[in-house]
Tab-separated table of C-alpha atoms and ligand atoms in Angstrom:
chain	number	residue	atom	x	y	z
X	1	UNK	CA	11.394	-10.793	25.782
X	2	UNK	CA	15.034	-9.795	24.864
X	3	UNK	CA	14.809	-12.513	22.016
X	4	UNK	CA	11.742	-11.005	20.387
X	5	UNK	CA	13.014	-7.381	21.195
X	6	UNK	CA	16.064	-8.714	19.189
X	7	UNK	CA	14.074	-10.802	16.166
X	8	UNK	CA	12.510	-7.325	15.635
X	9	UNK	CA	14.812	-4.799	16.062
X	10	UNK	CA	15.986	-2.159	13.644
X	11	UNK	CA	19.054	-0.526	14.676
X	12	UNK	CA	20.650	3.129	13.570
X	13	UNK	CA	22.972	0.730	11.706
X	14	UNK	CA	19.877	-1.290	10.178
X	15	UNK	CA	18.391	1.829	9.005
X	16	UNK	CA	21.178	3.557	7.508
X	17	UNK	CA	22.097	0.687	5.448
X	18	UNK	CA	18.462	0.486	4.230
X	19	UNK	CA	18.973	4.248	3.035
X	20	UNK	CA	22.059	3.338	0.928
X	21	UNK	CA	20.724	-0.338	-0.651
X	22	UNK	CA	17.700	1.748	-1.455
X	23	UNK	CA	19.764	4.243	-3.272
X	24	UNK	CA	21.783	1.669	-5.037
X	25	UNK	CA	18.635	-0.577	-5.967
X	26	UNK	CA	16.823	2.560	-6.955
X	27	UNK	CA	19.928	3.442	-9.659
X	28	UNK	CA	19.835	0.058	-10.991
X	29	UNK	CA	16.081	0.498	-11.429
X	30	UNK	CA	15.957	3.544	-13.269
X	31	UNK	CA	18.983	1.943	-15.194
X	32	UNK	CA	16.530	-1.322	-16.292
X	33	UNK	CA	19.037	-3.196	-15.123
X	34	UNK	CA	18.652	-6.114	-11.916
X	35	UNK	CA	17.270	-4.836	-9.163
X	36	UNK	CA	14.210	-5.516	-6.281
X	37	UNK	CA	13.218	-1.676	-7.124
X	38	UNK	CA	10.982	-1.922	-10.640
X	39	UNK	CA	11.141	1.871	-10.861
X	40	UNK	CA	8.119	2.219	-13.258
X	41	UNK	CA	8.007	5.364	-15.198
X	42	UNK	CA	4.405	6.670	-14.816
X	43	UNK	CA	3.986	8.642	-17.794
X	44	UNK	CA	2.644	11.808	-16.282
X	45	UNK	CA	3.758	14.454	-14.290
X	46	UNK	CA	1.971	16.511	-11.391
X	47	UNK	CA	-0.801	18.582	-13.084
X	48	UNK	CA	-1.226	22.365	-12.974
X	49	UNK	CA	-4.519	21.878	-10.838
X	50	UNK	CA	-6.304	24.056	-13.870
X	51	UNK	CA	-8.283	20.593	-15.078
X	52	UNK	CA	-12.041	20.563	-15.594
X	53	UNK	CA	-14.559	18.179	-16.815
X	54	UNK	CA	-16.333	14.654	-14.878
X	55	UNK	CA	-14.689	11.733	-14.815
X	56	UNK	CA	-15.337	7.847	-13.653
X	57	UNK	CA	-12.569	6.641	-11.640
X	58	UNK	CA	-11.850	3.065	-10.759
X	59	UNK	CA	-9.990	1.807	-7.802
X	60	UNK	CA	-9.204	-2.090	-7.653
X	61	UNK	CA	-6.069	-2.598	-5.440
X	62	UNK	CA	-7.304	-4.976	-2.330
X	63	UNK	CA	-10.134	-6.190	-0.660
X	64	UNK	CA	-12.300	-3.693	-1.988
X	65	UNK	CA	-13.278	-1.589	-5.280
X	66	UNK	CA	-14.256	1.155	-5.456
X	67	UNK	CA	-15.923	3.402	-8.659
X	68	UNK	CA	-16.560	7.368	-8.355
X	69	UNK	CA	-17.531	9.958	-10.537
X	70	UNK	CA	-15.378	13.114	-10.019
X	71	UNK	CA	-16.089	16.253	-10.773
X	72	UNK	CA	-12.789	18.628	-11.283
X	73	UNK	CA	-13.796	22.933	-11.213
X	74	UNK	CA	-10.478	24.033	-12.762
X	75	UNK	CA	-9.470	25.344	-9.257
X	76	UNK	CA	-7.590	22.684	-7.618
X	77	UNK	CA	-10.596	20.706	-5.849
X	78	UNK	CA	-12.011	17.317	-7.265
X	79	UNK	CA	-15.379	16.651	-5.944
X	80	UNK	CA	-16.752	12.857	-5.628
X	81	UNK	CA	-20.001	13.264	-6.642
X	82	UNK	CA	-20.798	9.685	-6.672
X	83	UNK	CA	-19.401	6.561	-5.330
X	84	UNK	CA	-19.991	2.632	-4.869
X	85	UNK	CA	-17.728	0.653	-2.782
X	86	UNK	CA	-17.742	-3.483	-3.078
X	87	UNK	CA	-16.172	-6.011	-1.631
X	88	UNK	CA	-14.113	-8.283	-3.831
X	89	UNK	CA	-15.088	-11.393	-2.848
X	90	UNK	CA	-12.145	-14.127	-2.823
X	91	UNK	CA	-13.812	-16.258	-5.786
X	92	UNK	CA	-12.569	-13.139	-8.008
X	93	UNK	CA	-9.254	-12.816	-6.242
X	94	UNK	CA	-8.485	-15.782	-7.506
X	95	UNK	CA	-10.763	-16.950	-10.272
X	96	UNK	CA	-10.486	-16.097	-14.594
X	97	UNK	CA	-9.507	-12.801	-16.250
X	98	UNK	CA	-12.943	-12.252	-17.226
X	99	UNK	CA	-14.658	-12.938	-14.157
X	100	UNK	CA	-12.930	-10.368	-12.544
X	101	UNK	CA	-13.240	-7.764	-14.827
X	102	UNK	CA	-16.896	-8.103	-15.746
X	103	UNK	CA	-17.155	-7.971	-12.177
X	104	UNK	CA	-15.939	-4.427	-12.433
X	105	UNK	CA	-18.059	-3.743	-15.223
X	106	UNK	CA	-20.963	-4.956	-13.467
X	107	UNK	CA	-20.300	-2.689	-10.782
X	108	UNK	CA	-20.095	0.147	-12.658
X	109	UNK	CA	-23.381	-0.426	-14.692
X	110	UNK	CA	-24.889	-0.580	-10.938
X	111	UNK	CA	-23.789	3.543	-10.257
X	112	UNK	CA	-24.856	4.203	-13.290
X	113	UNK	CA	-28.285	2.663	-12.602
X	114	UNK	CA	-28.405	3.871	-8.928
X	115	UNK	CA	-28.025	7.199	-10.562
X	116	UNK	CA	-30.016	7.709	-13.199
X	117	UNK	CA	-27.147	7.638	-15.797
X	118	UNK	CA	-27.559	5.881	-19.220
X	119	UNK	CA	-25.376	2.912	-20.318
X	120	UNK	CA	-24.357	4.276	-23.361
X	121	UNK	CA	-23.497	7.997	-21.607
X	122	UNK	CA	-19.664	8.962	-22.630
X	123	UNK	CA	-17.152	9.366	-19.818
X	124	UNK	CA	-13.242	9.377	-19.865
X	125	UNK	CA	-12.284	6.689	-17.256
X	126	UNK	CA	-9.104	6.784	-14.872
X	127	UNK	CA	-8.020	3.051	-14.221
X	128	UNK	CA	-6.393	2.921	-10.490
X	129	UNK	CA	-4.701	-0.509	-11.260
X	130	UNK	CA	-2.157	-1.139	-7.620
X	131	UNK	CA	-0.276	-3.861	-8.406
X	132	UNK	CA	2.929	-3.971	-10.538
X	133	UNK	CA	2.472	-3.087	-13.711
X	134	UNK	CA	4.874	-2.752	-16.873
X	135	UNK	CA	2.951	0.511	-17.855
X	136	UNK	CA	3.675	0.901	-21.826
X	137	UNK	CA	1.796	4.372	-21.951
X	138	UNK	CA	-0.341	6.602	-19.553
X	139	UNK	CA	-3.113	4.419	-20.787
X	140	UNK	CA	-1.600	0.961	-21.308
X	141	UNK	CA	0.386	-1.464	-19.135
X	142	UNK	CA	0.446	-5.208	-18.604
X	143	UNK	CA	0.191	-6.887	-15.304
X	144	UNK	CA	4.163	-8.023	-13.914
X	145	UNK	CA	2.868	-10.289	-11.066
X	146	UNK	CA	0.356	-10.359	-8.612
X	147	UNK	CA	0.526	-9.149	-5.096
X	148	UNK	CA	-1.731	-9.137	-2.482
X	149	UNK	CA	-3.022	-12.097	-2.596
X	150	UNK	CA	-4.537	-11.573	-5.920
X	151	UNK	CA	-3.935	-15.120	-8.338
X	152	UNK	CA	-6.267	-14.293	-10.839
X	153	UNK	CA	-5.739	-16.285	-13.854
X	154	UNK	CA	-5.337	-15.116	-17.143
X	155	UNK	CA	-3.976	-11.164	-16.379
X	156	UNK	CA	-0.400	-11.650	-16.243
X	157	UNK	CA	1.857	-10.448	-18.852
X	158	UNK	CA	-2.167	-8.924	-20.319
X	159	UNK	CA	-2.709	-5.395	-20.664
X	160	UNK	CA	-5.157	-4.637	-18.108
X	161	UNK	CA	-6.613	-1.793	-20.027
X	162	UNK	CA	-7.557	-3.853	-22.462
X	163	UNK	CA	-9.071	-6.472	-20.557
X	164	UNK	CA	-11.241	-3.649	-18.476
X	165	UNK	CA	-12.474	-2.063	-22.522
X	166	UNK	CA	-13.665	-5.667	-23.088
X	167	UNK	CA	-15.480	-5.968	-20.467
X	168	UNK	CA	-16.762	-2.622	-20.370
X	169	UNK	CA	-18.148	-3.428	-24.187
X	170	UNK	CA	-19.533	-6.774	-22.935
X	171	UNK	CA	-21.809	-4.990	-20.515
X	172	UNK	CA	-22.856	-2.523	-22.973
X	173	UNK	CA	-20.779	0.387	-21.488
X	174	UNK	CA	-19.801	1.474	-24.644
X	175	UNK	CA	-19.347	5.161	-24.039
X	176	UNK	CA	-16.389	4.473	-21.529
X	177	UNK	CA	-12.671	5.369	-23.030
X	178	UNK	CA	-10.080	4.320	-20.708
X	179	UNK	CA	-7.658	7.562	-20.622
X	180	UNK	CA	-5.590	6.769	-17.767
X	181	UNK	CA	-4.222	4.005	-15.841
X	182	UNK	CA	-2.664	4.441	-13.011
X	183	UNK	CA	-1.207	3.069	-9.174
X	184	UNK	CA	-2.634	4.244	-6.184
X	185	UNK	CA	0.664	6.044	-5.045
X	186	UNK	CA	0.777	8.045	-8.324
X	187	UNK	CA	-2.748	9.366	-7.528
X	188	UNK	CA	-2.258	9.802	-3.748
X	189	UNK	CA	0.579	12.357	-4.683
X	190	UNK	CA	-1.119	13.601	-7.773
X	191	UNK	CA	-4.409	14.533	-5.632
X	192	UNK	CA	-2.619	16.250	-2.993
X	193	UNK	CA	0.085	18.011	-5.484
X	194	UNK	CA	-3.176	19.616	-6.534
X	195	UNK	CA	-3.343	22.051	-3.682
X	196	UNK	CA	0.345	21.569	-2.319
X	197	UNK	CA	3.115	22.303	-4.931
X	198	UNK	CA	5.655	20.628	-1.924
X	199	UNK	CA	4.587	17.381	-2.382
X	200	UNK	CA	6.718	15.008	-4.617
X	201	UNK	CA	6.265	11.634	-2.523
X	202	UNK	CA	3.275	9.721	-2.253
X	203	UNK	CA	2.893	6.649	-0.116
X	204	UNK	CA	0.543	4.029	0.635
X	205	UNK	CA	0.462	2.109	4.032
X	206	UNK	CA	-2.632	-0.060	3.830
X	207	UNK	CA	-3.290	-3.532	2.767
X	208	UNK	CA	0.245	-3.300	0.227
X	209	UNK	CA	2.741	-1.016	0.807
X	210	UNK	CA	4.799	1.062	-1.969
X	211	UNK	CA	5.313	4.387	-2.857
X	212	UNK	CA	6.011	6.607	-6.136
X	213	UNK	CA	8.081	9.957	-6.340
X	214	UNK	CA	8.557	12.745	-9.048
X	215	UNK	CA	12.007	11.817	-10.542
X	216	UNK	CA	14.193	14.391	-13.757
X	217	UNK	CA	13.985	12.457	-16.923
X	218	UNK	CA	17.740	12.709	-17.087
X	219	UNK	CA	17.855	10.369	-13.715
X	220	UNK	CA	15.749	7.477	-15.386
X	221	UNK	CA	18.414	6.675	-17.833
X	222	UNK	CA	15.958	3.378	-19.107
X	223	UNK	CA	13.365	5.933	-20.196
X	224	UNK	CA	13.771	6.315	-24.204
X	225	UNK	CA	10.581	8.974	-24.606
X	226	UNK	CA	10.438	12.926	-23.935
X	227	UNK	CA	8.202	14.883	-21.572
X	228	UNK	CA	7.604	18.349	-21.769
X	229	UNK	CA	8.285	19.372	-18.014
X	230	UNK	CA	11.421	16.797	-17.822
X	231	UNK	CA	10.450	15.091	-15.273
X	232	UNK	CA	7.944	12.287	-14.646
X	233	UNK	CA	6.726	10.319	-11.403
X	234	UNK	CA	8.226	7.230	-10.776
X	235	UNK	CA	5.966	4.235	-9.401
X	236	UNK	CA	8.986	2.492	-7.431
X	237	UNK	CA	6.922	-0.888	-6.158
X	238	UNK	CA	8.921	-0.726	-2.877
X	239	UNK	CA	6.805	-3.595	-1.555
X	240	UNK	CA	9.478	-5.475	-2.977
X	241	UNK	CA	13.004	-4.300	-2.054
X	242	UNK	CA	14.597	-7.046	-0.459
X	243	UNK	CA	17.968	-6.239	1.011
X	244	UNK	CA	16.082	-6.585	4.605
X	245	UNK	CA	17.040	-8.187	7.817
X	246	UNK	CA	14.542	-10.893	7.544
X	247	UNK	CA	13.791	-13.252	11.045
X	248	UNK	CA	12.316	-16.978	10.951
X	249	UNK	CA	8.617	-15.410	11.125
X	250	UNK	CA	9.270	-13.317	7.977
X	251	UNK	CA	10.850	-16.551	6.254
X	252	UNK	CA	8.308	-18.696	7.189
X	253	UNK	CA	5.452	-16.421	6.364
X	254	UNK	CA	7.171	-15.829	2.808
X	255	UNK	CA	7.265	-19.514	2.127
X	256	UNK	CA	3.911	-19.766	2.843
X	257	UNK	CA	2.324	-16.616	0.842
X	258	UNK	CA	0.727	-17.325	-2.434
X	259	UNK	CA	4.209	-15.087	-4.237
X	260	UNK	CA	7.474	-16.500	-2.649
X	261	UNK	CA	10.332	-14.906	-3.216
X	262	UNK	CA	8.777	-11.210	-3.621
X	263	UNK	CA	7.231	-8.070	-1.657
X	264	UNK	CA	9.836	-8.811	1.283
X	265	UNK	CA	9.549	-5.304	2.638
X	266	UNK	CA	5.966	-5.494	1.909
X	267	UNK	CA	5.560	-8.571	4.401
X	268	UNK	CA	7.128	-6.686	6.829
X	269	UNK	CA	5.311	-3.616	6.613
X	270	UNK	CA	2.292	-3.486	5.379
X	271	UNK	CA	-1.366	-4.471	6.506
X	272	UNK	CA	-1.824	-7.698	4.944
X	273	UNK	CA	0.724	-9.065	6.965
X	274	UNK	CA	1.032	-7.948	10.595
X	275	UNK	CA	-1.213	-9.819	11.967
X	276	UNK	CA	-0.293	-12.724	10.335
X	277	UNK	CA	3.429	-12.148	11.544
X	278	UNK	CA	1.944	-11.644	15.466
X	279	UNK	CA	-0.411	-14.409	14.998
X	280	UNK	CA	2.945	-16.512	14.494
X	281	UNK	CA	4.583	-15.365	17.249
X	282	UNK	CA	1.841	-15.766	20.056
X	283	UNK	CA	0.845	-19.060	18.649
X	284	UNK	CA	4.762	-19.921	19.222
X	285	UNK	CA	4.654	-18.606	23.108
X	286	UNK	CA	1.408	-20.284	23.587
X	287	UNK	CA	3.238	-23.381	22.171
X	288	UNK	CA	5.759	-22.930	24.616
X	289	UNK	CA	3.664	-22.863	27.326
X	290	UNK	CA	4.826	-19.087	27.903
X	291	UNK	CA	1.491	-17.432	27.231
X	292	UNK	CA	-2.276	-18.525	28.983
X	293	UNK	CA	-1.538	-20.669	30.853
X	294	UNK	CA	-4.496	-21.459	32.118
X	295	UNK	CA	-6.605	-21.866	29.040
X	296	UNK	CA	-7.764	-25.170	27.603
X	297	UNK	CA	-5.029	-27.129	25.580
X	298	UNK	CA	-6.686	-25.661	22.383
X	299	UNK	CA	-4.275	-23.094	20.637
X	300	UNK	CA	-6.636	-20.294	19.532
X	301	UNK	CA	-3.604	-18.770	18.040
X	302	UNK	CA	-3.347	-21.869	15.600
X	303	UNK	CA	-4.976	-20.949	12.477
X	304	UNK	CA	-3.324	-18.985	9.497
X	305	UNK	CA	-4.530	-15.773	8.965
X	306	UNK	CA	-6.932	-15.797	11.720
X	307	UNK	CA	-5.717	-12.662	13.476
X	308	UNK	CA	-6.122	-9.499	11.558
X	309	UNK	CA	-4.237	-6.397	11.973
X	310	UNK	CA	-6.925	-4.582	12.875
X	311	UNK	CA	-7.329	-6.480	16.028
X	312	UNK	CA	-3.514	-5.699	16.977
X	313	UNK	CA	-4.694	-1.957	16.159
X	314	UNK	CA	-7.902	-2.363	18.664
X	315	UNK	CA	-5.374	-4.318	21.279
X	316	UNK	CA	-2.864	-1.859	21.189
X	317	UNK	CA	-4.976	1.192	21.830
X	318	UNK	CA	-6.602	-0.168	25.045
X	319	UNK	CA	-5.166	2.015	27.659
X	320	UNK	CA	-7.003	1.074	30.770
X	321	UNK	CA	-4.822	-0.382	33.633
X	322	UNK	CA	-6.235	-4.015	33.290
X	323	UNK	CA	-6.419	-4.135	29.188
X	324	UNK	CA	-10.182	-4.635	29.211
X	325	UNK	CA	-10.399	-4.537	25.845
X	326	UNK	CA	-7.486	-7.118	25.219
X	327	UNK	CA	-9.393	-9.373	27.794
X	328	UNK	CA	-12.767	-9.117	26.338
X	329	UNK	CA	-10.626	-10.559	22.548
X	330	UNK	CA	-9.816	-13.192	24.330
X	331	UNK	CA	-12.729	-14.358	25.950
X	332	UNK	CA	-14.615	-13.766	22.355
X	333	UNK	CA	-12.224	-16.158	21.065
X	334	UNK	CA	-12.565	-18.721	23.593
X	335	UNK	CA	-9.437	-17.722	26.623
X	336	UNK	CA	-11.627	-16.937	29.118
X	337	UNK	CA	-8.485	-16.652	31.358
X	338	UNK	CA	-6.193	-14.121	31.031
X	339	UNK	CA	-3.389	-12.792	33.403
X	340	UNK	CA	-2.778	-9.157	33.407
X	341	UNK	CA	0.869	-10.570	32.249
X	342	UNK	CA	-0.245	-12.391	29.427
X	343	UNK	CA	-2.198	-9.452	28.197
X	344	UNK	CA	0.754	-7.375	28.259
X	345	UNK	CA	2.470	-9.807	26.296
X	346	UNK	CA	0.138	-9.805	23.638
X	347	UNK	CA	0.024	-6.007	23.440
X	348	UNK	CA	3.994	-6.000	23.458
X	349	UNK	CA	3.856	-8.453	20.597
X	350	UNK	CA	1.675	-6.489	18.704
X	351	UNK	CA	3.787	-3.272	19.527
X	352	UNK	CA	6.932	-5.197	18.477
X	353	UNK	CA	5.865	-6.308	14.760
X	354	UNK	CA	4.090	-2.535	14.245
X	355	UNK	CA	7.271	-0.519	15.611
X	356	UNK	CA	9.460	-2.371	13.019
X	357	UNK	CA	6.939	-1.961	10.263
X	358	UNK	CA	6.886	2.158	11.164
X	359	UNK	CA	10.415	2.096	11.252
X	360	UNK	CA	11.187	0.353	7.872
X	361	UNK	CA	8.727	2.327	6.617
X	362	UNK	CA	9.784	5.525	7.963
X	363	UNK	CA	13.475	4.720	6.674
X	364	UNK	CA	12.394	4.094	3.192
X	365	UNK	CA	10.682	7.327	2.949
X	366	UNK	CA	13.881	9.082	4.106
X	367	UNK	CA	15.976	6.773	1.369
X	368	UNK	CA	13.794	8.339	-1.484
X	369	UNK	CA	13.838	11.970	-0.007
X	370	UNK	CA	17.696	11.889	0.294
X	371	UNK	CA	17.428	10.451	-3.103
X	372	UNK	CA	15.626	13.260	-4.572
X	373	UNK	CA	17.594	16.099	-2.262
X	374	UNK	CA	20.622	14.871	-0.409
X	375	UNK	CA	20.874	18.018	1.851
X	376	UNK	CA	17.371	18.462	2.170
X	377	UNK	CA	17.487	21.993	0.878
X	378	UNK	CA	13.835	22.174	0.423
X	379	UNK	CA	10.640	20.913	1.732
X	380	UNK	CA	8.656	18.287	0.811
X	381	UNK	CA	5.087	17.273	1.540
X	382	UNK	CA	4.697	13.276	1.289
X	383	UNK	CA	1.460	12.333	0.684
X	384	UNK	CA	0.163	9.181	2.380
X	385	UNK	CA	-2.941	6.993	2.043
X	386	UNK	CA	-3.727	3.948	3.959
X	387	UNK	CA	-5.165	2.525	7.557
X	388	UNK	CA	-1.695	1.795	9.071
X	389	UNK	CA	-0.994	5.626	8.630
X	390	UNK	CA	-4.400	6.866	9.309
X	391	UNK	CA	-5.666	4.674	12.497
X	392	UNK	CA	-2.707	2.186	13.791
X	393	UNK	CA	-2.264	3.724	16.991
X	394	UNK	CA	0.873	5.625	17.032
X	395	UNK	CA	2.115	4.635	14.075
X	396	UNK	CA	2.376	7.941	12.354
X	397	UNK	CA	4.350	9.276	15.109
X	398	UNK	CA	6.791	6.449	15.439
X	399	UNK	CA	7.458	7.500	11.780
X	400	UNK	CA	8.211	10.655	12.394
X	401	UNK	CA	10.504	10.002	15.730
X	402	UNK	CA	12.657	7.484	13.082
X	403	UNK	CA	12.680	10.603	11.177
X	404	UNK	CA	14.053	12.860	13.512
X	405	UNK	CA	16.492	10.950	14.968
X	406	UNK	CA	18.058	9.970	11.346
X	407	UNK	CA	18.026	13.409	10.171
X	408	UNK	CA	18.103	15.621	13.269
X	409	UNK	CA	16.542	19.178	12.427
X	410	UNK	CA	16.368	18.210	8.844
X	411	UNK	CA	13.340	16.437	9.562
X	412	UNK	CA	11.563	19.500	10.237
X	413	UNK	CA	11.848	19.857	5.927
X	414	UNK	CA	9.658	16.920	5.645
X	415	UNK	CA	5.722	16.945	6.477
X	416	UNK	CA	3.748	13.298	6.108
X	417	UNK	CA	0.002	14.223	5.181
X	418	UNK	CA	-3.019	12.281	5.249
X	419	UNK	CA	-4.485	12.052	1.404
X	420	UNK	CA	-7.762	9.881	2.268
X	421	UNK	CA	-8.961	8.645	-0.648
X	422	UNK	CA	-6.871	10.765	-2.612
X	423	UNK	CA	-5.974	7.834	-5.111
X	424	UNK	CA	-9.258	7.897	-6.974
X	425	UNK	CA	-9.545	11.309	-7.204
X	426	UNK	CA	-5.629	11.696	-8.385
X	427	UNK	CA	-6.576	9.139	-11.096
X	428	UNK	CA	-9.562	11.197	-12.336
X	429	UNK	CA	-6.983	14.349	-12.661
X	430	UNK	CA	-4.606	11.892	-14.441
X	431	UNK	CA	-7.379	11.410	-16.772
X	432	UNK	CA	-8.026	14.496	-17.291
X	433	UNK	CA	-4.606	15.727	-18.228
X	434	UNK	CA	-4.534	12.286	-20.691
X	435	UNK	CA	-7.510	12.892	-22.035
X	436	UNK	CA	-7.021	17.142	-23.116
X	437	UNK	CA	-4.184	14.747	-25.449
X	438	UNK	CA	-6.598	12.863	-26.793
X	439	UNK	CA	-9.308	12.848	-29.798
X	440	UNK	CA	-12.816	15.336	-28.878
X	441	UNK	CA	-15.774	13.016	-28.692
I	501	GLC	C1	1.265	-3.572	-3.709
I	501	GLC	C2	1.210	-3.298	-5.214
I	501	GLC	C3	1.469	-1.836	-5.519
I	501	GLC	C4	0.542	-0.960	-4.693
I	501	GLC	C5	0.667	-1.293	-3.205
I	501	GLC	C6	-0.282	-0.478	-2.347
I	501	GLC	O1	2.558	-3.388	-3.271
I	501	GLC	O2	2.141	-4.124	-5.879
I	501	GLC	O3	1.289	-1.574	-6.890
I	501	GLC	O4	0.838	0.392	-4.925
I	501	GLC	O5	0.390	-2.667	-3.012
I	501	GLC	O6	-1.614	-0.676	-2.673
């Protein structure tokens, strides 16, 4: 137990120097020069909330996609007034350029169908694109590298804009302008800076993990172009910093991902990879003859990628005395005996790899706060999206305890919110704001 506790543990020392390698790999970032931080400049600011007008937004970051028509009222509330949700299925993931985005396209000629709309009907379209992207204006910006799992041939180094307008005209969508592209973070804290002018972080803790802020133009010494407000939000792609205390389950797991080499904090964090890191570890104790004992020979453990992290999210909130819930898992995967030891075990393994991820998280989001306002004069709202944040159990509050005990009553300047779904909608304001700058149609 001490050896795990110690394979996983992130001291006051640990987290401190996380705060100042993220402040020197965020400088070199906004510098352009060498560093695990990409710091890419968004092109937009947060809006004035006084938008109007229906968009289509897209949302392609993950397992899923989703496409919604937003309505904005000019008074600070987006409406989704219709949405489709699909499941990207893995022969896209990692197929041809085109097959993936006609797949989009596809999808969105199906809302339009399922709603009366016509094919040819105009609409200015908001791109949520979450993976790294050299963005070369608010509506342009070529794939870096894949995360995620993504290994879709064909898109990197592409502008994905352009890709998505091709495909869009193949299927006949032809009233569709792309006005915006943008990452999930940089609509999580667009939607919420909406309705709460304190918010100048947003975060996402779901399948990926990274996280965008609203940086002075006179910071990003890299950026060559104006802005009217002087200051622009800054997608940072912290999935990848990598000046991390890594153990053999993080190395190993790295080695083994389809991108070596990259998204180190992200493989620590975020919810791609937690159960894959647990999975590791029980496997190990089972291998060990530490952990059920008196199952059959056959390592149920075994198998990469065959515990998720939502099971450690179902295992860990089973509070009853005899962890029912943990014993019922195991029997559904074929250990129909379990001590009441070996199911703490599992729960404390589970606890172990999502503590650490909370707390690296949690430290990270103080690094770019103390970035933006080393005293922490004023408040600020962070906006978060993602299932780690919204149903983990206890993860939340684990950030917030890393929190206070980093910045004492400080902390108290700095409130994490839920933004559910608030990338989609975020990008439809983005659009709107890009397209008020472009041609009338
Ligand atoms: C990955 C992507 C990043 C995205 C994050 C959360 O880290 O590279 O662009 O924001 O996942 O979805």
């Amino acid at each position: 137990m001490r050896d795990l506790e110690n394979l996983f543990s992130v001291t006051p020392e640990d987290i401190r120097r996380i705060l100042r390698d993220f402040h020197s790999e965020m400088q070199k970032g906004l510098a352009g020069s060498d560093s695990s931080l990409k710091m890419i400049p968004s092109f937009v600011d947060r809006p004035t909330g006084t938008e109007t007008g229906r968009f289509i937004a897209l949302d392609l970051g993950g397992t899923h996609f989703r496409v919604l028509i937003v309505e904005l009222d000019g008074k600070g509330h987006p409406a989704v007034v219709a949405s489709g949700l699909s499941v990207v299925e893995k022969a896209y993931m990692e197929g041809t350029a085109d097959g993936l985005f006609d797949f989009l396209a596809a999808r969105i000629d199906d809302l339009f169908a399922e709603n009366g709309i016509d094919r040819s009907a105009h609409f200015d379209v908001a791109f949520t694109f979450s993976f790294p992207v050299d963005q070369t204006g608010v509506a342009s910006g070529r794939l870096i590298q894949w995360t995620k799992g993504f290994t879709t041939r064909g898109v990197m180094g592409k502008d994905v804009v352009k890709l998505l307008t091709e495909a869009l005209a193949r299927k006949g969508l032809t009233g569709l302008r792309v006005a915006a592209l943008a990452n999930d973070t940089v609509g999580t804290l667009v939607e919420k800076s909406y309705t709460d002018k304190d918010c100048d972080i947003g975060v996402v803790l779901g399948t990926g993990t990274n996280a965008c802020y609203v940086e002075k133009l006179s910071n990003i010494s890299k950026w060559k172009g104006g802005s009217s407000t002087g200051r622009m939000i800054v997608n940072m792609e912290w999935g990848n910093f990598n000046r991390l205390k890594r153990n053999r389950y993080d190395i190993d797991l790295d080695h083994e991902s389809p991108n070596p080499g990259h998204q180190y904090l992200e493989k620590m964090v975020s919810g791609m990879y937690l159960g894959e890191i647990s999975r590791r570890v029980i496997r190990d104790l089972m291998e060990s003859d530490f952990l059920f004992r008196g199952a059959d020979g056959k390592n149920r453990f075994a198998g990469k990628g065959s515990f998720e992290t939502e099971r450690m999210s179902l295992i860990q909130s089973d509070g009853s005395k005899d962890l029912t819930t943990v014993e019922q898992f195991l029997r559904d995967l074929g250990i129909h005996r379990s001590t009441l030891c070996d199911r703490q075990w599992l729960k404390k393994v589970c606890d172990l790899v999502s503590t650490r991820a909370a707390t690296v998280s949690a430290a990270a989001i103080a690094a770019v706060i103390t970035w933006m306002d080393p005293d922490l004069a004023s408040q600020h709202t962070v906006a978060v999206d993602g299932a780690l944040f919204e149903k983990y159990p206890g993860f939340g509050d684990k950030m917030k305890a890393v929190l206070v005990d980093l910045l004492h009553e400080n902390a108290s300047q700095i409130k994490m919110e839920l933004s559910k779904d608030g990338s989609g909608k975020g990008a439809a304001i983005i659009a709107a704001v890009a397209a008020s700058a472009m041609p009338k149609r």
